[in-house]
Short mmCIF file of C-alpha atoms in Angstrom, two decimals:
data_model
loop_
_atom_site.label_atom_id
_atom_site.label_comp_id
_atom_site.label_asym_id
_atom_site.label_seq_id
_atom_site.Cartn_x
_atom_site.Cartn_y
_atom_site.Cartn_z
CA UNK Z 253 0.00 0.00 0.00
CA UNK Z 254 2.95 2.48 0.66
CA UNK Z 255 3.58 2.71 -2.80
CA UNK Z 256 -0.28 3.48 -3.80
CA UNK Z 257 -0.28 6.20 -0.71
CA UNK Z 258 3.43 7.80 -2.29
CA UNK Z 259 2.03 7.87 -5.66
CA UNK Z 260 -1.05 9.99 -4.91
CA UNK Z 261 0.50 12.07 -2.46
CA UNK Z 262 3.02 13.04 -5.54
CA UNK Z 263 0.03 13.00 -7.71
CA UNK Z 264 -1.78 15.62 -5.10
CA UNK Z 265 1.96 17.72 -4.82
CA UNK Z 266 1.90 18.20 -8.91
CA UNK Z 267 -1.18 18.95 -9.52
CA UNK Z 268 -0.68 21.37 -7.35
CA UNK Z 269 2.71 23.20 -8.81
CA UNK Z 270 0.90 22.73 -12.20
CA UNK Z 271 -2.43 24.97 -11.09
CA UNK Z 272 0.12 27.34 -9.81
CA UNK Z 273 2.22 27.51 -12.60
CA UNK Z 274 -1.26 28.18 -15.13
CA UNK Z 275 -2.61 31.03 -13.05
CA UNK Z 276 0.03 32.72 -12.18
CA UNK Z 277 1.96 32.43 -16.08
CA UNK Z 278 2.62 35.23 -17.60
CA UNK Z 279 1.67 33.18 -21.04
CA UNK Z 280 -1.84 32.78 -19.91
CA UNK Z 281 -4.25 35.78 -20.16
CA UNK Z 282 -7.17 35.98 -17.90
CA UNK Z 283 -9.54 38.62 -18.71
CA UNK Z 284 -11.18 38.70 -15.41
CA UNK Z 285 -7.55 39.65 -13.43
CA UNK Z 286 -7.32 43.08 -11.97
CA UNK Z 287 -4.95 45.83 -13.57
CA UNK Z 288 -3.68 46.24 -10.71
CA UNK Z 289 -1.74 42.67 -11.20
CA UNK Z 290 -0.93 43.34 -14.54
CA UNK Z 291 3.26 44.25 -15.06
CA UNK Z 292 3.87 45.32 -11.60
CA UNK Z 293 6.59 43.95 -9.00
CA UNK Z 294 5.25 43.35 -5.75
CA UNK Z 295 6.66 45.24 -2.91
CA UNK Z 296 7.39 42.63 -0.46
CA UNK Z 297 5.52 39.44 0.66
CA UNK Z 298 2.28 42.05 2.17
CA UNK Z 299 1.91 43.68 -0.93
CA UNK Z 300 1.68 40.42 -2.54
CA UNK Z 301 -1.78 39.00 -0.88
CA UNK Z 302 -4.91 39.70 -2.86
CA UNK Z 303 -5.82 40.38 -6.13
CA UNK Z 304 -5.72 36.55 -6.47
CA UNK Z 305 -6.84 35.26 -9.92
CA UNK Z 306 -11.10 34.17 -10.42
CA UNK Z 307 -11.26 30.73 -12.45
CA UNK Z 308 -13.79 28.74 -13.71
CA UNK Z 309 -14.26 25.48 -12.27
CA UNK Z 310 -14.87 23.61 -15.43
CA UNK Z 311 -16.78 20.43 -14.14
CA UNK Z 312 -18.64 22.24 -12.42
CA UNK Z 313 -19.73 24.76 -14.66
CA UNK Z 314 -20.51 22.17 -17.05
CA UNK Z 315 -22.38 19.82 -15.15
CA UNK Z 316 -24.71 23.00 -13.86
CA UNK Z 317 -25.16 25.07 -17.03
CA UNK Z 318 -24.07 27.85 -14.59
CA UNK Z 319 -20.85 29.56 -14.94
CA UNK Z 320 -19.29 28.38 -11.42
CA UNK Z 321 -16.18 30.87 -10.46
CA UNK Z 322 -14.12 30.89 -7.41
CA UNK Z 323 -11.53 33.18 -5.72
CA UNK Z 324 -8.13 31.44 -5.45
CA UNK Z 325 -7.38 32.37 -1.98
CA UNK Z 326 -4.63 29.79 -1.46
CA UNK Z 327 -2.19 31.59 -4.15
CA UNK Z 328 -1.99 33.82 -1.01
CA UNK Z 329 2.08 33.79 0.20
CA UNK Z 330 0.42 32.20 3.43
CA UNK Z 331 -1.77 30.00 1.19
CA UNK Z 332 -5.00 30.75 2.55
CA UNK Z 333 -8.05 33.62 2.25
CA UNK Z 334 -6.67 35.12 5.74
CA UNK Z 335 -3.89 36.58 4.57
CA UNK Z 336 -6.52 39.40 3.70
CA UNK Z 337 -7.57 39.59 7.43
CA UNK Z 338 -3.93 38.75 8.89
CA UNK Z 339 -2.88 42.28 7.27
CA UNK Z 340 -5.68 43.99 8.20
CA UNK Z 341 -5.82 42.87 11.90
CA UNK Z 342 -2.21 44.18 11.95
CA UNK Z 343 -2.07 47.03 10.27
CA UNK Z 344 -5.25 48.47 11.94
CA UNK Z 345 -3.54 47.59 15.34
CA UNK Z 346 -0.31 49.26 14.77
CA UNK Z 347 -2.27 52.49 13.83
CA UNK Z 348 -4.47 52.30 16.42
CA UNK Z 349 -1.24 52.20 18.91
CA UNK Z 350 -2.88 48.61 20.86
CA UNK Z 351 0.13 47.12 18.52
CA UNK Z 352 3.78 47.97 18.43
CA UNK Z 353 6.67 46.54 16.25
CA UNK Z 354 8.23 44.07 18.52
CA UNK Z 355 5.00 43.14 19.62
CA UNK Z 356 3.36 40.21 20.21
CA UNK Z 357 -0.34 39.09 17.92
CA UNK Z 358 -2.11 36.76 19.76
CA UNK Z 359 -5.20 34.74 18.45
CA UNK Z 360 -7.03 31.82 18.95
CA UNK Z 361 -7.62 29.97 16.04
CA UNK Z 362 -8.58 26.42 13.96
CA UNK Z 363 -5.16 27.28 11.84
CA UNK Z 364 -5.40 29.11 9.04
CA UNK Z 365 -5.78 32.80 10.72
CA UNK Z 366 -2.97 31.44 13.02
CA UNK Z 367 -0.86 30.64 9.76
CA UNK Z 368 -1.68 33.51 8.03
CA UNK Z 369 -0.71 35.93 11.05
CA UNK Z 370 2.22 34.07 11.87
CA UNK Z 371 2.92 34.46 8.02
CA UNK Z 372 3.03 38.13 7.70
CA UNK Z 373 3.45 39.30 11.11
CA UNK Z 374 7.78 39.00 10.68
CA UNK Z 375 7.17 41.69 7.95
CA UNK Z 376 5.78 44.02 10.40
CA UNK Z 377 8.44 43.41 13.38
CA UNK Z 378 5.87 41.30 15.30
CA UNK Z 379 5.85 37.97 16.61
CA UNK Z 380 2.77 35.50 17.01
CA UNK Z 381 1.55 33.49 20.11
CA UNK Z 382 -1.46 30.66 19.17
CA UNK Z 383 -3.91 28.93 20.79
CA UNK Z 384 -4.57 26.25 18.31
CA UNK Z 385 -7.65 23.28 19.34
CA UNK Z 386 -5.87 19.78 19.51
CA UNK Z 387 -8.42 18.02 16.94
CA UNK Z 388 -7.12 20.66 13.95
CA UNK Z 389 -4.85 18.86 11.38
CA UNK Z 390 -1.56 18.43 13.15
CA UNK Z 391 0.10 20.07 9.72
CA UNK Z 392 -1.13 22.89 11.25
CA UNK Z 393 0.44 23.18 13.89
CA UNK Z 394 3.61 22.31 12.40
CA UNK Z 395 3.69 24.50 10.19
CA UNK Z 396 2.96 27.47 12.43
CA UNK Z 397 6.13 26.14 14.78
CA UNK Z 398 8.22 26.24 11.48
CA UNK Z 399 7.25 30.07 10.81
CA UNK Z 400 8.57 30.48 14.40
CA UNK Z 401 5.03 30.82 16.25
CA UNK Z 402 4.26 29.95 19.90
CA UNK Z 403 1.53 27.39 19.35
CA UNK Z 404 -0.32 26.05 22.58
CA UNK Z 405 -3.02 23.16 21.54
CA UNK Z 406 -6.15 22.90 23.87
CA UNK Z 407 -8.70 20.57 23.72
CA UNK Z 408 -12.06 21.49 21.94
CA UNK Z 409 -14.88 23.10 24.12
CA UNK Z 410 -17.83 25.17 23.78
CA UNK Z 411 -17.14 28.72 23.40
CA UNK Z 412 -19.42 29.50 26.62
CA UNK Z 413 -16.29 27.85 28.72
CA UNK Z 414 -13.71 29.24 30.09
CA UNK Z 415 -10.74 27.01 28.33
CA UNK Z 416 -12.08 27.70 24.72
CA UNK Z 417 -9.56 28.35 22.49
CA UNK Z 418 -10.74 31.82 22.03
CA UNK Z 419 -11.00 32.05 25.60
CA UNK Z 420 -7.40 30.85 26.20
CA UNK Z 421 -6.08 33.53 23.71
CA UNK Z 422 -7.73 36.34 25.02
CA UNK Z 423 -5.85 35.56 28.13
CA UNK Z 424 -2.59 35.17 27.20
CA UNK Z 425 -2.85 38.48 25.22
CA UNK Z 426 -4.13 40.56 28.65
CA UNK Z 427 -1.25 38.55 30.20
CA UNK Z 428 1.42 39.52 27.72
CA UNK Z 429 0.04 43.15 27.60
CA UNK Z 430 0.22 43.19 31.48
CA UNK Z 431 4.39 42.48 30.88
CA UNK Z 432 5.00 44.87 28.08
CA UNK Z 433 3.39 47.03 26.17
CA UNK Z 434 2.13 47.04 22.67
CA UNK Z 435 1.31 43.23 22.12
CA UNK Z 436 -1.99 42.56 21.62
CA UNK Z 437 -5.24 40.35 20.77
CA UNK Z 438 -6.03 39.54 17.20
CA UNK Z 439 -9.68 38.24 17.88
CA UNK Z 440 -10.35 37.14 14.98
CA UNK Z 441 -14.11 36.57 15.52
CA UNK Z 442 -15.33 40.13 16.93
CA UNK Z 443 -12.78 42.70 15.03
CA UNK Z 444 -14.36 44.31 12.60
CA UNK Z 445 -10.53 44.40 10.45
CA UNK Z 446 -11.95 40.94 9.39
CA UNK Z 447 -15.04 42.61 7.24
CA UNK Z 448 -13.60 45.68 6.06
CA UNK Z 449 -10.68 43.16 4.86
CA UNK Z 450 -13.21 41.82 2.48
CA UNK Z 451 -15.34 44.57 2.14
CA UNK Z 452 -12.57 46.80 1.25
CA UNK Z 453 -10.64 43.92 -1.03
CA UNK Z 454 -11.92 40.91 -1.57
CA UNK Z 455 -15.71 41.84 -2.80
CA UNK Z 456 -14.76 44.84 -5.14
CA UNK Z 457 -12.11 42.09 -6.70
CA UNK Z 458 -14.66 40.21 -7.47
CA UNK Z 459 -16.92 43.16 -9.15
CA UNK Z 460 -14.20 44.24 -11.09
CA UNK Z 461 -12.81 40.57 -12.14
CA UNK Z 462 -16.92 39.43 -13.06
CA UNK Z 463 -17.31 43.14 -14.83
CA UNK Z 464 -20.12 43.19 -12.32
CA UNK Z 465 -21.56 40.26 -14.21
CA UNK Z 466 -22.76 37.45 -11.69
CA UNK Z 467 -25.94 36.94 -10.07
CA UNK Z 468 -24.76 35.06 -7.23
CA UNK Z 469 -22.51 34.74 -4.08
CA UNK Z 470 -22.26 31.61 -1.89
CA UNK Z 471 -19.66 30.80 0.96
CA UNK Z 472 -19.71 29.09 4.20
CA UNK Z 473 -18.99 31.13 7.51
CA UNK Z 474 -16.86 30.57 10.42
CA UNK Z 475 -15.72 34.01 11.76
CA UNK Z 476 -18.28 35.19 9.28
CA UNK Z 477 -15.81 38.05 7.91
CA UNK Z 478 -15.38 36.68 4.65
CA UNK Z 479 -18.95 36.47 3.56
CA UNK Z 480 -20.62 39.48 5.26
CA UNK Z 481 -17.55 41.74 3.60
CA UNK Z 482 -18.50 40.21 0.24
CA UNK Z 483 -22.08 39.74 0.78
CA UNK Z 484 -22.24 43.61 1.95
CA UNK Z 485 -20.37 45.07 -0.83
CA UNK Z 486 -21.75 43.16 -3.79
CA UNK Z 487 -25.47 44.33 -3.18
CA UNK Z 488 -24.61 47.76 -2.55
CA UNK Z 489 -23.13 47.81 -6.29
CA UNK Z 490 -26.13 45.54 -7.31
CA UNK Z 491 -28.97 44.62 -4.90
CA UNK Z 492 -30.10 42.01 -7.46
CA UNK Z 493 -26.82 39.89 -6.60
CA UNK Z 494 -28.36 36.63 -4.51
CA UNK Z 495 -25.73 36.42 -1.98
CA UNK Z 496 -26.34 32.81 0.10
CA UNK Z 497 -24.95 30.74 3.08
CA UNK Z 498 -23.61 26.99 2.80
CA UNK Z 499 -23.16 25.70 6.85
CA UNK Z 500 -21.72 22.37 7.79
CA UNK Z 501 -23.33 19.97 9.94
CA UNK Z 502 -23.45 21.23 14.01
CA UNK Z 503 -23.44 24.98 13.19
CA UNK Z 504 -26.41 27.00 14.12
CA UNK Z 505 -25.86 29.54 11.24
CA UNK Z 506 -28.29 27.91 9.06
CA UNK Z 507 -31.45 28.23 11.27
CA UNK Z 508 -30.42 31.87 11.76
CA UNK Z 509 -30.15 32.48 8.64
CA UNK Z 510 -33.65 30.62 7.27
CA UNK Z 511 -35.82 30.35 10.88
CA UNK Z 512 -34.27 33.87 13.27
CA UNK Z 513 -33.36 31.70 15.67
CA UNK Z 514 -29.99 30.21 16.64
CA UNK Z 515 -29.98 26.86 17.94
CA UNK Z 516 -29.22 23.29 16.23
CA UNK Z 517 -31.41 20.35 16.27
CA UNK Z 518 -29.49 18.41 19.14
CA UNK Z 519 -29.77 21.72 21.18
CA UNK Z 520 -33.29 22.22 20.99
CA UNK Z 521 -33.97 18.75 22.40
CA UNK Z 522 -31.62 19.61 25.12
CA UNK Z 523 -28.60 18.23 23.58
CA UNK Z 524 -25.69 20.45 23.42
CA UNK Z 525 -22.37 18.73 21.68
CA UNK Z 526 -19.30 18.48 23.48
CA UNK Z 527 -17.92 19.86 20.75
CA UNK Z 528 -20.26 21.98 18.42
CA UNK Z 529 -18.15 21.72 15.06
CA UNK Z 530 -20.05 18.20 14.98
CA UNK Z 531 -18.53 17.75 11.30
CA UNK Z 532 -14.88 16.86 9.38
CA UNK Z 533 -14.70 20.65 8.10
CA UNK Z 534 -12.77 23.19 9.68
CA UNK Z 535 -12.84 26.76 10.15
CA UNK Z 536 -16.11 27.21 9.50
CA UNK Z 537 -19.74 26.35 11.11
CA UNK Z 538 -20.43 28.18 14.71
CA UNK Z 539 -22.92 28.25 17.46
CA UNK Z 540 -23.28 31.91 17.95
CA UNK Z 541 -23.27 35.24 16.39
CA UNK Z 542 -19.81 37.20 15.87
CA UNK Z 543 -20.23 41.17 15.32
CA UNK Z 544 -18.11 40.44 11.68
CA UNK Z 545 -21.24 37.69 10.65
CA UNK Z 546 -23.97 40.41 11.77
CA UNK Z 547 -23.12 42.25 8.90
CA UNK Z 548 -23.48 40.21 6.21
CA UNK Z 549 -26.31 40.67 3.31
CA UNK Z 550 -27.74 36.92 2.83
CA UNK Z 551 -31.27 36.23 0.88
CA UNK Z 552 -30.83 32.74 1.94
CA UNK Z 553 -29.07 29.46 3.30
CA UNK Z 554 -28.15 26.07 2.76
CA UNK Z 555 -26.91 23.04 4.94
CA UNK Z 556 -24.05 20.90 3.70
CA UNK Z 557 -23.23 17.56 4.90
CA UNK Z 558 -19.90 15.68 5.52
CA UNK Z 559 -20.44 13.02 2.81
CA UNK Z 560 -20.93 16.13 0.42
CA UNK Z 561 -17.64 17.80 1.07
CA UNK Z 562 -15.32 15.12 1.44
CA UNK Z 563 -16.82 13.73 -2.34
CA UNK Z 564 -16.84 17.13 -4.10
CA UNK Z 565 -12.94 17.32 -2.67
CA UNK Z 566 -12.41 14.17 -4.04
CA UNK Z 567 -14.70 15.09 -7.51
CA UNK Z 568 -12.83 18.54 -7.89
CA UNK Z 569 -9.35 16.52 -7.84
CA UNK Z 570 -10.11 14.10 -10.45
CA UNK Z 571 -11.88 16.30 -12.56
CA UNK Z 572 -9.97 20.16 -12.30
CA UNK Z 573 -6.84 19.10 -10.69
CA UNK Z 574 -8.20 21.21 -8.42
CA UNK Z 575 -6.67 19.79 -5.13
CA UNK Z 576 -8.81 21.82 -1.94
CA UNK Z 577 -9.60 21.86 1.83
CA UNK Z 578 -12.55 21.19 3.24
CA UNK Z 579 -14.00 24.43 3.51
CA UNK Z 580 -13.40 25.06 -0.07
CA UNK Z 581 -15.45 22.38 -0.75
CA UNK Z 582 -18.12 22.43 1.30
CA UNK Z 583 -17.98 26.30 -1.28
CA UNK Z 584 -18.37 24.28 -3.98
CA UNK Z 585 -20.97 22.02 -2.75
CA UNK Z 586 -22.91 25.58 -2.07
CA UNK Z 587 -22.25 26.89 -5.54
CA UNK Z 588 -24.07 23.91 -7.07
CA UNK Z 589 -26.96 24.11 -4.72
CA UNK Z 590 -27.25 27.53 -5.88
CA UNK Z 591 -27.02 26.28 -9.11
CA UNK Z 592 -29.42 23.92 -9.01
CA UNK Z 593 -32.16 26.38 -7.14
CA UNK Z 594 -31.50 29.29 -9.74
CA UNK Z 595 -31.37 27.35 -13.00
CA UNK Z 596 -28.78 26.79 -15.51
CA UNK Z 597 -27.58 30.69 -17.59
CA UNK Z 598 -26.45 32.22 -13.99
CA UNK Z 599 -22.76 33.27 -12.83
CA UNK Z 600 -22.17 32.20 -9.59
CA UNK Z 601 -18.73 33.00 -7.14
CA UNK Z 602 -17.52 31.35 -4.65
CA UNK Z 603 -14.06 31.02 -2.43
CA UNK Z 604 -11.61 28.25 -2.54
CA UNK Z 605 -9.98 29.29 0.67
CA UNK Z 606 -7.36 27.29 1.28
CA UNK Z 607 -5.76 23.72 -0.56
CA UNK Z 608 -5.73 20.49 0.69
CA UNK Z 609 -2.02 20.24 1.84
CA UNK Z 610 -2.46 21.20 5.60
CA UNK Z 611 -5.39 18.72 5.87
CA UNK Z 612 -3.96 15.25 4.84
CA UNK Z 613 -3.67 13.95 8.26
CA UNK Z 614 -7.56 14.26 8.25
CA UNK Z 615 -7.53 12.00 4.94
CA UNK Z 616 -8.54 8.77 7.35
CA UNK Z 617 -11.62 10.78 8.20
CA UNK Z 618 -12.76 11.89 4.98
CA UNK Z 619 -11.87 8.07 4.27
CA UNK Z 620 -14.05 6.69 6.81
CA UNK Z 621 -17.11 9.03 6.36
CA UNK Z 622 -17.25 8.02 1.93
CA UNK Z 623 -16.74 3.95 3.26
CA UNK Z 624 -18.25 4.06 6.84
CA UNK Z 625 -20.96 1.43 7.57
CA UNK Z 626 -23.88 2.72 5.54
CA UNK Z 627 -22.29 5.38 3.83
CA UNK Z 628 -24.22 5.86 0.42
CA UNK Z 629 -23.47 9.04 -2.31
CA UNK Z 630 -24.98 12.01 -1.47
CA UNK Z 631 -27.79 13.03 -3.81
CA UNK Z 632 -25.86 16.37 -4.57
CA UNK Z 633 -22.86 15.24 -5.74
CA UNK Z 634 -24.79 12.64 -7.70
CA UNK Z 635 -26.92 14.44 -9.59
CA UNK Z 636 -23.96 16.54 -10.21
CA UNK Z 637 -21.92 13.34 -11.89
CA UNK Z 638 -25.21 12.45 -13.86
CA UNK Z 639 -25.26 15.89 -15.14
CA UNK Z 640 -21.55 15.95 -16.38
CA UNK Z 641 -21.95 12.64 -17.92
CA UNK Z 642 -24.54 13.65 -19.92
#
């Protein structure tokens, strides 16, 4: 079997250089790109997050009879959508005086905020203290103590006790504040940095990249900042722009978003998780309402599932080369639900925000969930192969 396993994982590594290598060519010519990315030297490793290229997920778009485009966040230098909010956080901090060069960021996160502050924090002087959960890929985490990081893993609870993750961070920053001044709390969750990060960037990319042509926005939420800075920006250019949720199994986002009322189904019978991210997917899906998700613009919701995501990572491979985490596709399983409900002649955006490198020790679970006892294909993703084979 070790031979099999090498194979793919050098499979998964090439596909890889070769997606980077297309987009970011000079020989290839993307009409959608920016102008700002057109003949320009970046200044530096901050100046070169964003304006990351749109592309059209073939099999996707095909199988639909939508055009299906996503955002490819994980061209970022720290390889994930919060770069954007890593630089924000920062920058807003240092201006704001509750940062100083020589400082020290602190933030509790599920790994990629971590990554991506502990990424671009050298450039501003800073260092980075995490509190990571223990159940995140361990690539993580390892790759966070390579990019010289303090990284402090703490077993998953709900946010409501004391030991959270979040919780944990928010002490050590008043800790390390209390011994010297200008280190302070990323908070990833209630700082507003995170919207105007996508407000300010990531949603008036996508205007100019579409030429304001798409009728639709999908993305799931975790800190919510990505999809309420979108969501907000794209229907104040065009209020006719559907803008819609896609929430993984144990989040309570979907029932906000389609009933007002937050609360899952074990919940309302009295059932509260031991830990609420009941699902494979990380980063995203939460049990209460951060200030940067409050401001988000949605006309409506959909619920993902496990078996979903781990087959349209698995479809997006073998079909685009297209090699994502599990966030991205639990995005892609939302871009063909919104496919599906709007009807084939629609542009429809979504995020791939990060790939699928920093979650293959989490391949035995994505394993076990497509060939657990019972496991059958989800209806989505097979009406989506039916489609494409037609």
């Amino acid at each position: 079997m070790a031979p099999v396993k090498a194979t793919g994982a050098a499979a998964a590594v090439f596909s890889m250089a070769m997606i980077s290598y297309i987009l970011c060519s000079s020989r290839f010519k993307f009409p959608w790109r920016t102008s700002i990315s057109k003949n320009r030297t970046r200044k530096g490793l901050v100046d070169a997050i964003g304006n990351t290229p749109l592309i059209r997920i073939n099999s996707l778009s095909e199988a639909t009879g939508c055009e299906i485009l996503a955002k490819a966040e994980f061209l970022n230098p720290g390889g994930s959508v919060k770069d954007r909010v890593a630089v924000k956080i920062i920058e807003e901090a240092l201006d704001s005086g509750s940062l100083a060069r020589g400082g020290v960021v602190t933030e509790g996160s599920a790994g990629s905020t971590a990554i991506s502050l502990a990424t671009v924090a050298p450039a501003y002087g800073c260092k980075c203290l995490v509190v990571i959960p223990d159940d995140a890929a361990i690539e993580k985490s390892q790759i966070l103590e390579a990019l010289g990081a303090t990284v402090e893993r703490v077993r998953p609870v709900s946010i409501t006790h004391r030991d959270h993750f979040v919780n944990i961070a928010r002490r050590r920053a008043y800790e390390a504040a209390e011994l010297a001044k200008g280190c302070g709390e990323a908070d990833q969750f209630e700082n507003l940095a995170n919207f105007r990060a996508h407000y300010e960037g990531t949603g008036p990319e996508i205007w100019e990249q579409t030429g304001g042509n798409l009728h639709a926005f999908v993305a799931a939420a975790g800190t919510g900042g990505t999809i309420a800075g979108v969501s907000r920006f794209l229907q104040e250019k065009n209020p006719n722009i559907k803008c819609f949720l896609i929430d993984p199994p144990g989040s309570g986002l979907f029932n906000k978003v389609t009933r007002g009322v937050m609360y899952t189904r074990e919940e309302a019978e009295g059932r509260r998780l031991k830990n609420p991210f009941d699902t494979i997917t990380e980063g995203i899906g939460i049990n209460r309402l951060t200030k940067n998700f409050m401001m988000a613009k949605l006309d409506g919701a959909f619920r993902g599932t496990d078996m979903e995501a781990v087959e349209m990572s698995r479809f997006l491979l073998r079909n685009d080369g297209l090699f994502v985490g599990s966030s991205s596709a639990m995005n892609c399983v939302g871009a063909v639900r919104v496919a599906e409900s709007l009807g084939p002649g629609h542009t429809i955006v979504t995020i791939l925000c990060d790939n699928g490198m920093r979650h293959l020790s989490k391949s035995k679970d994505w394993t076990s969930i497509a060939a657990g006892p019972g496991a059958k294909r989800s209806e989505l993703t097979t009406h989506t192969l039916k489609l494409q084979k037609k």
